[in-house]
Short mmCIF file of C-alpha atoms in Angstrom, two decimals:
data_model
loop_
_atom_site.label_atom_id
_atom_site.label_comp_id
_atom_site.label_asym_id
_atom_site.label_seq_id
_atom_site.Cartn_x
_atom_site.Cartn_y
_atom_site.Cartn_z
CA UNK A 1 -12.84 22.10 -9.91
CA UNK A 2 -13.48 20.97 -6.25
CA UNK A 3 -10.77 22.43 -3.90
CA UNK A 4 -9.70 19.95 -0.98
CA UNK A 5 -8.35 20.38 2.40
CA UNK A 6 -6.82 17.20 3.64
CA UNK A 7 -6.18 17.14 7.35
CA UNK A 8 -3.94 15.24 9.64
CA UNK A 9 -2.09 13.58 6.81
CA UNK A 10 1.00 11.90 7.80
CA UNK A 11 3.04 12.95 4.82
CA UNK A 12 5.63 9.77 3.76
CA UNK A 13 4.71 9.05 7.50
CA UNK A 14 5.69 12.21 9.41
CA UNK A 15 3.94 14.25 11.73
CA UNK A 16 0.41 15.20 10.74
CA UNK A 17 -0.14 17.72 8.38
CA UNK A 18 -2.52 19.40 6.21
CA UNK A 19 -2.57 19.56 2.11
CA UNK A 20 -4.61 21.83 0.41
CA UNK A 21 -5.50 21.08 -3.11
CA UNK A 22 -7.11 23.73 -5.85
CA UNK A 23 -7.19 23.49 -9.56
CA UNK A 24 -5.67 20.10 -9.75
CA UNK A 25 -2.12 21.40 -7.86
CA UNK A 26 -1.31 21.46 -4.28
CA UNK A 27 -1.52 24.79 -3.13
CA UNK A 28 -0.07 24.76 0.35
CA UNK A 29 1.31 22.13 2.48
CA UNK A 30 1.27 23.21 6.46
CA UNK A 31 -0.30 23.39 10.02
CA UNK A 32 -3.49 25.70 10.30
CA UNK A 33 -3.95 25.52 6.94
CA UNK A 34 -7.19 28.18 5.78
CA UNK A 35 -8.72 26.21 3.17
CA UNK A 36 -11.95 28.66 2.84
CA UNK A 37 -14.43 27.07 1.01
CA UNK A 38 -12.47 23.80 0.03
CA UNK A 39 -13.91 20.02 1.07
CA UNK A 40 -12.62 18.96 4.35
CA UNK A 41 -10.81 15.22 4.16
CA UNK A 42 -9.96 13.74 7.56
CA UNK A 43 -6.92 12.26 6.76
CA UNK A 44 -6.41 11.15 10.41
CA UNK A 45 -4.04 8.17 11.14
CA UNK A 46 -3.47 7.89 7.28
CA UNK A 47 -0.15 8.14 5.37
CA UNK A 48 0.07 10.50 2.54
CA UNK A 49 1.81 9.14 -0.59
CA UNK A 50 2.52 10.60 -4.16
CA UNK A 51 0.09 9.08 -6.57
CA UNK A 52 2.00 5.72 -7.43
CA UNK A 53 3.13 4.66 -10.80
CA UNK A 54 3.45 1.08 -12.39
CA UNK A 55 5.96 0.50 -15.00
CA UNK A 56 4.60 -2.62 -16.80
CA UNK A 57 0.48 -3.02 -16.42
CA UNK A 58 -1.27 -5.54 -19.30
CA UNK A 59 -4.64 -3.74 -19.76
CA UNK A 60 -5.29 -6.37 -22.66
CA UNK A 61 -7.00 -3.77 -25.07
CA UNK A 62 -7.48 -4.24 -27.65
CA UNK A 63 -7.99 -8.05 -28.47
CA UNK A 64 -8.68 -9.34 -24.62
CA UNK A 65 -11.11 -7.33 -23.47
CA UNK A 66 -12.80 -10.62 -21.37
CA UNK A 67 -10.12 -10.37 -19.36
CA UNK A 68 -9.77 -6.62 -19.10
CA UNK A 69 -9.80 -2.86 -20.87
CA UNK A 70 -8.22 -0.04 -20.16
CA UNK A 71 -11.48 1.29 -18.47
CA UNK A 72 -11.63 -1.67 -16.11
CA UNK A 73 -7.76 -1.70 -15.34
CA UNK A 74 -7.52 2.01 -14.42
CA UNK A 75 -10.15 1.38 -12.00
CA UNK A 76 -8.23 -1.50 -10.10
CA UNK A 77 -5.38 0.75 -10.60
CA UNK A 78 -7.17 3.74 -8.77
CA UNK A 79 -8.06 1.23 -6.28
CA UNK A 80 -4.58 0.69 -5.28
CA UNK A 81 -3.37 4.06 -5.35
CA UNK A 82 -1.77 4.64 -8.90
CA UNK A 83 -2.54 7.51 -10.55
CA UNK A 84 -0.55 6.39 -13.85
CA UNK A 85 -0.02 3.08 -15.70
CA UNK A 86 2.51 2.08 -18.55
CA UNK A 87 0.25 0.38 -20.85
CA UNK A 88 2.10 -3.44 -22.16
CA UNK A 89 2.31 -3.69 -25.70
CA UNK A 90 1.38 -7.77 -26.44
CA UNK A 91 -2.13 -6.72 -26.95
CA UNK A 92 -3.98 -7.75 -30.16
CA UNK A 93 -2.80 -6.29 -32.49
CA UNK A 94 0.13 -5.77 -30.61
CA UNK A 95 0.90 -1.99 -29.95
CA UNK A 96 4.22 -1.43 -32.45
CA UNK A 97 2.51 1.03 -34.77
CA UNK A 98 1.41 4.68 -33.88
CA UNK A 99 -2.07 3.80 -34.48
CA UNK A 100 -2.27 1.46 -31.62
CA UNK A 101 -0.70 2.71 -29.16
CA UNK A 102 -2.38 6.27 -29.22
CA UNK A 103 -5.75 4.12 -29.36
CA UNK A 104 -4.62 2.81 -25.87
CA UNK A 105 -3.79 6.52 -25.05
CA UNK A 106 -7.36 7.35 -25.43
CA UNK A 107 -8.97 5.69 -23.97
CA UNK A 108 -7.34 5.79 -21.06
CA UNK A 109 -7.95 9.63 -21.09
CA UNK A 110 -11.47 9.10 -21.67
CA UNK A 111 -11.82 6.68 -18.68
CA UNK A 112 -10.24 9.03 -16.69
CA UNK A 113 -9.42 7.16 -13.70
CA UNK A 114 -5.50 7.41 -14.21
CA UNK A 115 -3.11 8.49 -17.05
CA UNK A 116 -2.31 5.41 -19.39
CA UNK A 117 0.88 5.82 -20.91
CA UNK A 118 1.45 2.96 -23.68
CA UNK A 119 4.53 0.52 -23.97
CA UNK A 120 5.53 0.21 -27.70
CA UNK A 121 6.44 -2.94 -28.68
CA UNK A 122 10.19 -2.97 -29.59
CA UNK A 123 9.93 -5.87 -33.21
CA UNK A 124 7.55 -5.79 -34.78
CA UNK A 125 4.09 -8.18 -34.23
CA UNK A 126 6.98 -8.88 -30.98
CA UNK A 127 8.09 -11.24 -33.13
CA UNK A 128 11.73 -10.07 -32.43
CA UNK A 129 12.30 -10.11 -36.12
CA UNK A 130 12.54 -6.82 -37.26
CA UNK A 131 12.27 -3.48 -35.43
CA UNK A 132 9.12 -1.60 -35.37
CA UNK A 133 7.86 1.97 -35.64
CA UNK A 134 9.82 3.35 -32.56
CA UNK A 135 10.29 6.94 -34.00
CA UNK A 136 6.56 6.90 -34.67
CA UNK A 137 5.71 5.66 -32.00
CA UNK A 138 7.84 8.55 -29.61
CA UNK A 139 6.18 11.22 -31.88
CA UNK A 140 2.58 10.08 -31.66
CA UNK A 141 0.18 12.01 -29.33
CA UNK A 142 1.01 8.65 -26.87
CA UNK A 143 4.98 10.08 -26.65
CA UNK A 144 6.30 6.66 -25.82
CA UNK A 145 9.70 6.41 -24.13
CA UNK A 146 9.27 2.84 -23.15
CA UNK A 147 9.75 0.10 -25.28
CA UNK A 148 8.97 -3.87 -24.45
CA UNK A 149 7.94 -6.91 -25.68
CA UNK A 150 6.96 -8.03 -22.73
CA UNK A 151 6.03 -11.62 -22.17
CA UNK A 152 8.62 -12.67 -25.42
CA UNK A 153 12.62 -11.65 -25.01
CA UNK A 154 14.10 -9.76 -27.64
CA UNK A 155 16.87 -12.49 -27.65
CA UNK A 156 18.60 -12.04 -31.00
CA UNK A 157 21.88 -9.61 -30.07
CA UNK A 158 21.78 -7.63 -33.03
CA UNK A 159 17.88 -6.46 -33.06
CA UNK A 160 18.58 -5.77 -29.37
CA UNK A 161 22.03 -3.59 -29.98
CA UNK A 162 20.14 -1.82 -32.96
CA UNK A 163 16.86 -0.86 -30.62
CA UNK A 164 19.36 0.24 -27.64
CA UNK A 165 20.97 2.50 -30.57
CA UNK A 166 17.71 3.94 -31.87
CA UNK A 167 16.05 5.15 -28.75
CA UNK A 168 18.70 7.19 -27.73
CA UNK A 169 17.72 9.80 -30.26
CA UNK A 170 14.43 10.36 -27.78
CA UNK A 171 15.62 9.35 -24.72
CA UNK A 172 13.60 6.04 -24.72
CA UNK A 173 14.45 2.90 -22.35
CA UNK A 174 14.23 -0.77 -23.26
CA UNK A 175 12.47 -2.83 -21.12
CA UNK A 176 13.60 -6.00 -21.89
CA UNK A 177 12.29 -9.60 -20.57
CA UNK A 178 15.17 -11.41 -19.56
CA UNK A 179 14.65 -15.18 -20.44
CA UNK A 180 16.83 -17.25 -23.24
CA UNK A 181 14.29 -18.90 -25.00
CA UNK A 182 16.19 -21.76 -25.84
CA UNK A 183 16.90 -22.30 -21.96
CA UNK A 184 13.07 -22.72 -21.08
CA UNK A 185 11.27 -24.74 -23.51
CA UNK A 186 8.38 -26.28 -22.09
CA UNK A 187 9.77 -24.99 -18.63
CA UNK A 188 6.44 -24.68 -16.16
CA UNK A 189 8.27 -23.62 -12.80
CA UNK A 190 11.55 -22.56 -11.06
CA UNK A 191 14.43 -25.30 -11.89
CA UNK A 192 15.27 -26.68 -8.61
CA UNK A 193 14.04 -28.93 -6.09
CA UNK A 194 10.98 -28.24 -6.18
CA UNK A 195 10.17 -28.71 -9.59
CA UNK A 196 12.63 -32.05 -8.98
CA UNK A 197 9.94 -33.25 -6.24
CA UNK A 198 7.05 -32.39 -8.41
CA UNK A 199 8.29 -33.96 -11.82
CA UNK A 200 7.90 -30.60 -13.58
CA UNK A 201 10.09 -28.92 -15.75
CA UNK A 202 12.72 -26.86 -14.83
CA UNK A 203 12.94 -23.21 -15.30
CA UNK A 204 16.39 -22.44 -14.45
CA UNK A 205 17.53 -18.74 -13.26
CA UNK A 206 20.63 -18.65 -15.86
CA UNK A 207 18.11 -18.15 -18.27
CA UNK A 208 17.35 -14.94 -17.02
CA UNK A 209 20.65 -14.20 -15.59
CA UNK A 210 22.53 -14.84 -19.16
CA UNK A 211 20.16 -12.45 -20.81
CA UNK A 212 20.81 -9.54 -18.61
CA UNK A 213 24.30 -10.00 -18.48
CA UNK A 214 24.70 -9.67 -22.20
CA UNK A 215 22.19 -6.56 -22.26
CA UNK A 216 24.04 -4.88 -19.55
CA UNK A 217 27.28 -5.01 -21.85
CA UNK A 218 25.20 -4.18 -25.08
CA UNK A 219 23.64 -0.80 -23.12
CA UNK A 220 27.49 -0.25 -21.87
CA UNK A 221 28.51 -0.70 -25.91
CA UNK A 222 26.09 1.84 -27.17
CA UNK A 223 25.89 4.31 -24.16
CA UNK A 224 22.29 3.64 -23.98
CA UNK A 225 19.76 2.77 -21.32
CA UNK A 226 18.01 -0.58 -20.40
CA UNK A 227 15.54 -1.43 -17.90
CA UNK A 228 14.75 -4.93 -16.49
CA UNK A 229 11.51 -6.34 -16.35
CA UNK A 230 10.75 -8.89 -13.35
CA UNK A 231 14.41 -9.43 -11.74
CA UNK A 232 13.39 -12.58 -10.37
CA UNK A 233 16.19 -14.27 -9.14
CA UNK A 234 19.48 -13.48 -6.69
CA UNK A 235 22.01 -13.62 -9.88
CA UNK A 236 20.11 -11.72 -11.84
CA UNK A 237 21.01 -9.20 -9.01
CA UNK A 238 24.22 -9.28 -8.69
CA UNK A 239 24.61 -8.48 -12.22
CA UNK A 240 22.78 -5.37 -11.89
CA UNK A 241 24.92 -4.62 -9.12
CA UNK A 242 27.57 -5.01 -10.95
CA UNK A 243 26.63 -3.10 -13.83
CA UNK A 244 25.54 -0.43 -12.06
CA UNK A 245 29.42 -0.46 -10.32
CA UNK A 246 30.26 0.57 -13.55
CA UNK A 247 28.02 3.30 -14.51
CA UNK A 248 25.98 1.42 -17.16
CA UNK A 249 22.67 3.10 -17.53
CA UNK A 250 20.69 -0.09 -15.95
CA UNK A 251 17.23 0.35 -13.95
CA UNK A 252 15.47 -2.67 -12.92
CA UNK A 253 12.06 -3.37 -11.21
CA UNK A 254 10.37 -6.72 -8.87
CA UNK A 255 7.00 -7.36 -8.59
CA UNK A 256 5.14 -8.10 -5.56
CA UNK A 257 4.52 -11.36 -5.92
CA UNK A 258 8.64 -12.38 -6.18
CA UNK A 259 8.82 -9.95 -3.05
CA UNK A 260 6.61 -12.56 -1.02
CA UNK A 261 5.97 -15.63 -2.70
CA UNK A 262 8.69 -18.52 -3.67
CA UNK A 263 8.48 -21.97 -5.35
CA UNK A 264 7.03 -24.02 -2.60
CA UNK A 265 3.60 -22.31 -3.56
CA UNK A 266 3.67 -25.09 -6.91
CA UNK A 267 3.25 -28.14 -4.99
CA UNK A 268 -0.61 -27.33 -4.55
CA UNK A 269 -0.22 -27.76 -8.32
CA UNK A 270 -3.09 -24.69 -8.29
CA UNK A 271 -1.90 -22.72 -11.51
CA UNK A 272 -2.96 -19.64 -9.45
CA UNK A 273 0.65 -19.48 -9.02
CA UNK A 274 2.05 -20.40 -12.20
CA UNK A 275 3.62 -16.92 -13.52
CA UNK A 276 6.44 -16.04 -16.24
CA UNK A 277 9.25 -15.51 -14.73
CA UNK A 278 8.23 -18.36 -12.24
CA UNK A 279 8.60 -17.92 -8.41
CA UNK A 280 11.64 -18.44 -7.46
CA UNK A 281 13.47 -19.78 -3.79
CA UNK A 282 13.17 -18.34 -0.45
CA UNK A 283 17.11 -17.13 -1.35
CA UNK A 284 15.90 -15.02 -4.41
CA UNK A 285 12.68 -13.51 -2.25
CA UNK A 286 15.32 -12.51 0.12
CA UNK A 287 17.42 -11.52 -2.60
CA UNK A 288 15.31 -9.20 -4.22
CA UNK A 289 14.00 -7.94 -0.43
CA UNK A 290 17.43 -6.38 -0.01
CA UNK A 291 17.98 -5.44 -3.58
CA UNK A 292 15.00 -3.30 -3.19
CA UNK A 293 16.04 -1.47 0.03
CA UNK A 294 19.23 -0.95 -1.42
CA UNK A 295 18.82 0.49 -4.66
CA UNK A 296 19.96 -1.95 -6.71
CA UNK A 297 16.64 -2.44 -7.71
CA UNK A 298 14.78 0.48 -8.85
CA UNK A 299 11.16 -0.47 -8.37
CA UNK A 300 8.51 -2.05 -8.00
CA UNK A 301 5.88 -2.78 -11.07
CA UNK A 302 3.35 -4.98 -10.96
CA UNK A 303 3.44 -6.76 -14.32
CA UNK A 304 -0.48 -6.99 -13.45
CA UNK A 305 -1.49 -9.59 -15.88
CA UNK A 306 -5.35 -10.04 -16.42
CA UNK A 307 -6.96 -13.60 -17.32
CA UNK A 308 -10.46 -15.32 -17.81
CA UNK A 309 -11.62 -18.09 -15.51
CA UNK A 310 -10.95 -20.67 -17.81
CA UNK A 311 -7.30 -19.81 -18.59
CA UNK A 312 -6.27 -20.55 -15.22
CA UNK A 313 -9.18 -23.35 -13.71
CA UNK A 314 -7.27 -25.68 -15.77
CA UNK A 315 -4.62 -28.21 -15.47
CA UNK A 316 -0.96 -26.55 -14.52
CA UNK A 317 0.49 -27.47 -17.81
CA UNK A 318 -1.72 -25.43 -20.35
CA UNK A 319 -2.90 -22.72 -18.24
CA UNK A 320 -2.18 -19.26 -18.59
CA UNK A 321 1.08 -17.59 -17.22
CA UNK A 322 0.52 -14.47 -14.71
CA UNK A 323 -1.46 -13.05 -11.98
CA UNK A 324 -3.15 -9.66 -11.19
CA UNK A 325 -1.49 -6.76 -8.89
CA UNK A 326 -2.63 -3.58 -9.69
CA UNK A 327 -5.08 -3.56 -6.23
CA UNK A 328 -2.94 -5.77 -3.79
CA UNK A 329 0.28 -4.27 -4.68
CA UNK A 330 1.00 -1.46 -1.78
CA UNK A 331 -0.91 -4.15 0.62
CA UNK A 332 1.88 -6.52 -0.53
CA UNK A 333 4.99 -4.14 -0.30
CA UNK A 334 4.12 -2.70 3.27
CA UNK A 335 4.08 -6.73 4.27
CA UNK A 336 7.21 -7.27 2.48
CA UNK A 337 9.50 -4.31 3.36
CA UNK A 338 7.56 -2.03 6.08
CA UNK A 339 6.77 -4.71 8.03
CA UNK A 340 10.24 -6.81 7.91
CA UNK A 341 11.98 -2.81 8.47
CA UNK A 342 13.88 -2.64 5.02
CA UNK A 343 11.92 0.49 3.85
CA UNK A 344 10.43 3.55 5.70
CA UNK A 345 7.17 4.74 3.87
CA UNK A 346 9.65 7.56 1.90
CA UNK A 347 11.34 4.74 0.53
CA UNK A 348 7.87 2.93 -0.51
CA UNK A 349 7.01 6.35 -1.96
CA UNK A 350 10.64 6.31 -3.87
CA UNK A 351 10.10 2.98 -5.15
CA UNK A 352 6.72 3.28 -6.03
CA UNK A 353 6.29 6.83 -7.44
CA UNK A 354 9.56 8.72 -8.03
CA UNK A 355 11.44 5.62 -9.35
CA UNK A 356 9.29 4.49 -11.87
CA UNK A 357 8.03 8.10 -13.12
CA UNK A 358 11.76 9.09 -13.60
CA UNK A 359 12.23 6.00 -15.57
CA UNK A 360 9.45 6.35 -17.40
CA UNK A 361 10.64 9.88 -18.09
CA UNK A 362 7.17 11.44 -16.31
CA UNK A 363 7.25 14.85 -15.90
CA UNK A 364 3.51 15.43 -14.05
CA UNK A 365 3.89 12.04 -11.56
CA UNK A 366 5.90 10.85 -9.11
CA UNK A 367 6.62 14.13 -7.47
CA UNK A 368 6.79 14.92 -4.03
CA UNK A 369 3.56 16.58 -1.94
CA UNK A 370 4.70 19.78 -1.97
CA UNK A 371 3.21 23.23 -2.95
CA UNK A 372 3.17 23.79 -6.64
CA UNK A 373 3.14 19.92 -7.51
CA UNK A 374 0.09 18.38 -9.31
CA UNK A 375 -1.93 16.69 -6.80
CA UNK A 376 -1.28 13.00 -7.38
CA UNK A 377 -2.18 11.52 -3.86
CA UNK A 378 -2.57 8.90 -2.44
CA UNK A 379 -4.14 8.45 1.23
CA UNK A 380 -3.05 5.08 2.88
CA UNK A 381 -4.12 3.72 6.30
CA UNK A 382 -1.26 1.04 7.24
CA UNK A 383 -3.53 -0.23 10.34
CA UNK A 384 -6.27 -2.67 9.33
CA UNK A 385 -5.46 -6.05 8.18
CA UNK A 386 -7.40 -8.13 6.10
CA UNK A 387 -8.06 -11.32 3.89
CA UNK A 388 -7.81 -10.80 0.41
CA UNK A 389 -11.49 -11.08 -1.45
CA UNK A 390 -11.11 -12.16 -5.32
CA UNK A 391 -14.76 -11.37 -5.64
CA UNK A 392 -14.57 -7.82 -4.02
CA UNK A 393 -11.70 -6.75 -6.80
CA UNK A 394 -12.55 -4.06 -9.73
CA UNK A 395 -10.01 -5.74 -12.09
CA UNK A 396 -12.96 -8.09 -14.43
CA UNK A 397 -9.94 -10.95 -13.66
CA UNK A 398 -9.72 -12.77 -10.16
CA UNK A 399 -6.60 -14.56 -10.74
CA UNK A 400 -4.83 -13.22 -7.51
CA UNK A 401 -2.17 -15.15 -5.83
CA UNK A 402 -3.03 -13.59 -2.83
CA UNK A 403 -6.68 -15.25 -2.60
CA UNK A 404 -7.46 -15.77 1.41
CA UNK A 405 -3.74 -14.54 2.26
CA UNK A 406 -3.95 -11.68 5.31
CA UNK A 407 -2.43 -8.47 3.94
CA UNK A 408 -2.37 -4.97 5.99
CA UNK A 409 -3.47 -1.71 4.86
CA UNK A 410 -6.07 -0.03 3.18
CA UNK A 411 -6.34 2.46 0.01
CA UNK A 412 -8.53 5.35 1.63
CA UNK A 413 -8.38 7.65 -1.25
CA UNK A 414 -6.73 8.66 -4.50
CA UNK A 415 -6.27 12.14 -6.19
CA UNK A 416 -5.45 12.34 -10.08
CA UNK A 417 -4.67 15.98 -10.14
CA UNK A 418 -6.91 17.12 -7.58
CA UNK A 419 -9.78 14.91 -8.41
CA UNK A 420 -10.73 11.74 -6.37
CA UNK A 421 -10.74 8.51 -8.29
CA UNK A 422 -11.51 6.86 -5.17
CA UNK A 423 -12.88 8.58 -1.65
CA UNK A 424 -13.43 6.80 1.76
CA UNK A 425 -11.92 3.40 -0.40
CA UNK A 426 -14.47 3.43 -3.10
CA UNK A 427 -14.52 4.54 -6.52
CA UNK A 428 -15.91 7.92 -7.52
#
């Protein structure tokens, strides 16, 4: 394996500073570093990150491979600096056996661009029915530890109290999707005046909020742990401020997109923006801001959520639900937080690599550059600024929110264990 000597790095954005990498580790981290025969990277001017981690990626394989595979999404992922994805289960068929989800598993070790680690699905088909394989699932080559079905709420108490109970014999985490489903039929946007001004209907926040307040209790019951998906809304965070008050095992994550877009974006009526759960207020985006800096949310995930053309170049009602983050994502939390002074770039690196990995329960990401850690890097340069290019993105979707939008920041390189994914912002 190539040996590299990054130079001038600006570790979590200190002083310059040079990492040597050999045999997929860091070796040494230091001034006047010898790095013999190793590759020289001029890091100059760029900040050195661990390799980031997303919590809740939809790679859509199998069954959706038009709008993306795992090969495709652990490019875009590279391309924004992850070096590890957790893998949604609503694929086709949906990953709740231990068949599917160490399918997913492989190939995302044969594409090589970042470790896939799959999301079982907690019911079975997600059907929220019946529970599925979870032991099976935590035993398989895969080793899930996070279990979701994602994009549908486990809403019925007792299958939820039963999966809380059962993945405490591995040490697994339910990510649930907080949204009553009763509360949001036929919703198509954030229930307020917005959707009042544009005659759609309302999506309110209690639906989300109601939902994590009885899962917080049900985790407290059972001594378990629970993680929430896409805290979209200023309630929904005082709850898990609350919970966490009380020592309930509760993490929770944002996405970019509720970190700087809100409701208003709807009255273009461009479906672009239309996203489950829906943008919320200004309040909430300020909400979750601070919930971020403070802790009381974990992290950030990107709930990256591939479509075709024709899903969303449709009218608002029937088109698809969700938008694609894996390559804008650090772009959109250095605007968000850097920028605005709520985080420093060792809190990005908190929220965006240690978080999630320890969640997760990660043992070879989301640890700091230092000698004897596996080389996940990332090399950032926070300077340029640019307009973001749907046609110029690796994902095979284009359904960005950010489309045109002016975002800082550039992904110079990526290092999965000592071997560049991407070099001088383009994929090896």
């Amino acid at each position: 394996m190539t040996a590299y000597l990054i130079r001038d790095a600006r570790v979590l954005g200190g002083e310059p500073t040079g990492i040597l990498v050999r045999d997929g580790v860091i070796a040494a981290v230091g001034a006047n570093l010898d790095g013999g025969d190793a590759e020289v990277v001029d890091a100059t001017g760029l900040i050195a990150l661990p390799g980031l981690v997303d919590l809740h990626t939809h790679l859509r394989e199998p069954g959706r491979e038009d709008a993306e595979t795992v090969e495709s999404g652990t490019k875009a992922a590279a391309m924004g600096g992850f070096t590890a994805v957790h893998a949604m289960a609503n694929t086709d068929p949906v990953a709740d056996t231990a068949g599917v989800v160490e399918q997913v598993w492989r190939l995302g070790r044969e594409a090589g661009y970042c470790d896939v680690h799959p999301v079982g699905a907690v019911t079975n088909g997600i059907r929220g029915e019946t529970l599925a394989e979870l032991g099976a699932m935590a035993d398989s080559a895969a080793r899930v530890r996070v279990f979701s079905d994602d994009g549908h709420c486990v809403s019925d108490a007792v299958i939820m109290r039963r999966a809380l109970e059962y993945v405490k014999a591995f040490d697994g985490v339910v990510a649930q999707h907080a949204q009553e489903p009763r509360l949001t039929e036929g919703a198509q946007m954030n229930e307020g005046e917005m959707s009042a001004a544009l005659g759609m209907t309302g999506w309110p926040a209690v639906a989300e909020e109601a939902i994590i307040a009885r899962d917080v209790l049900l985790t407290e019951h059972v001594g378990s742990r629970l993680h929430v998906c896409h805290v979209s809304t200023a309630g929904s965070v005082e709850i898990i401020r609350w919970a966490k008050s009380k020592g309930i095992q509760v993490t929770a994550e944002v996405t970019p997109h509720h970190l700087l877009l809100n409701d208003t974006r709807a009255g273009s009526y461009d479906p672009i923006f239309k996203v489950n759960p829906p943008l919320r207020t200004p309040d909430d985006v300020t909400a979750l801001r601070h919930a971020l800096a403070d802790g009381t949310i974990d992290c950030v995930a990107t709930d990256h959520a591939p479509h075709p053309v024709e899903a969303k170049e449709t009218e608002w009602a029937v088109a698809a639900m969700g938008m694609i983050g894996l390559e804008t994502a650090l772009h959109v939390v250095q605007e968000a937080m850097i920028e605005t002074d709520l985080l420093d770039w060792a809190g990005v690196a908190d929220r965006m690599a240690y978080a999630p990995a320890r969640i997760g329960r990660l043992s070879g990401q989301g640890r700091p550059i230092e000698a004897g850690a596996p080389a996940n890097i990332t090399l950032y340069d926070p300077s340029p600024r640019r307009a973001v290019d749907p046609a110029a993105m690796t994902s095979k979707s284009r359904n960005t929110p950010f489309a045109g939008l002016s975002l800082p920041g550039r992904v110079v390189a990526t290092f999965l264990r000592g071997r560049p994914t991407v070099l001088e912002g383009k994929l090896q």
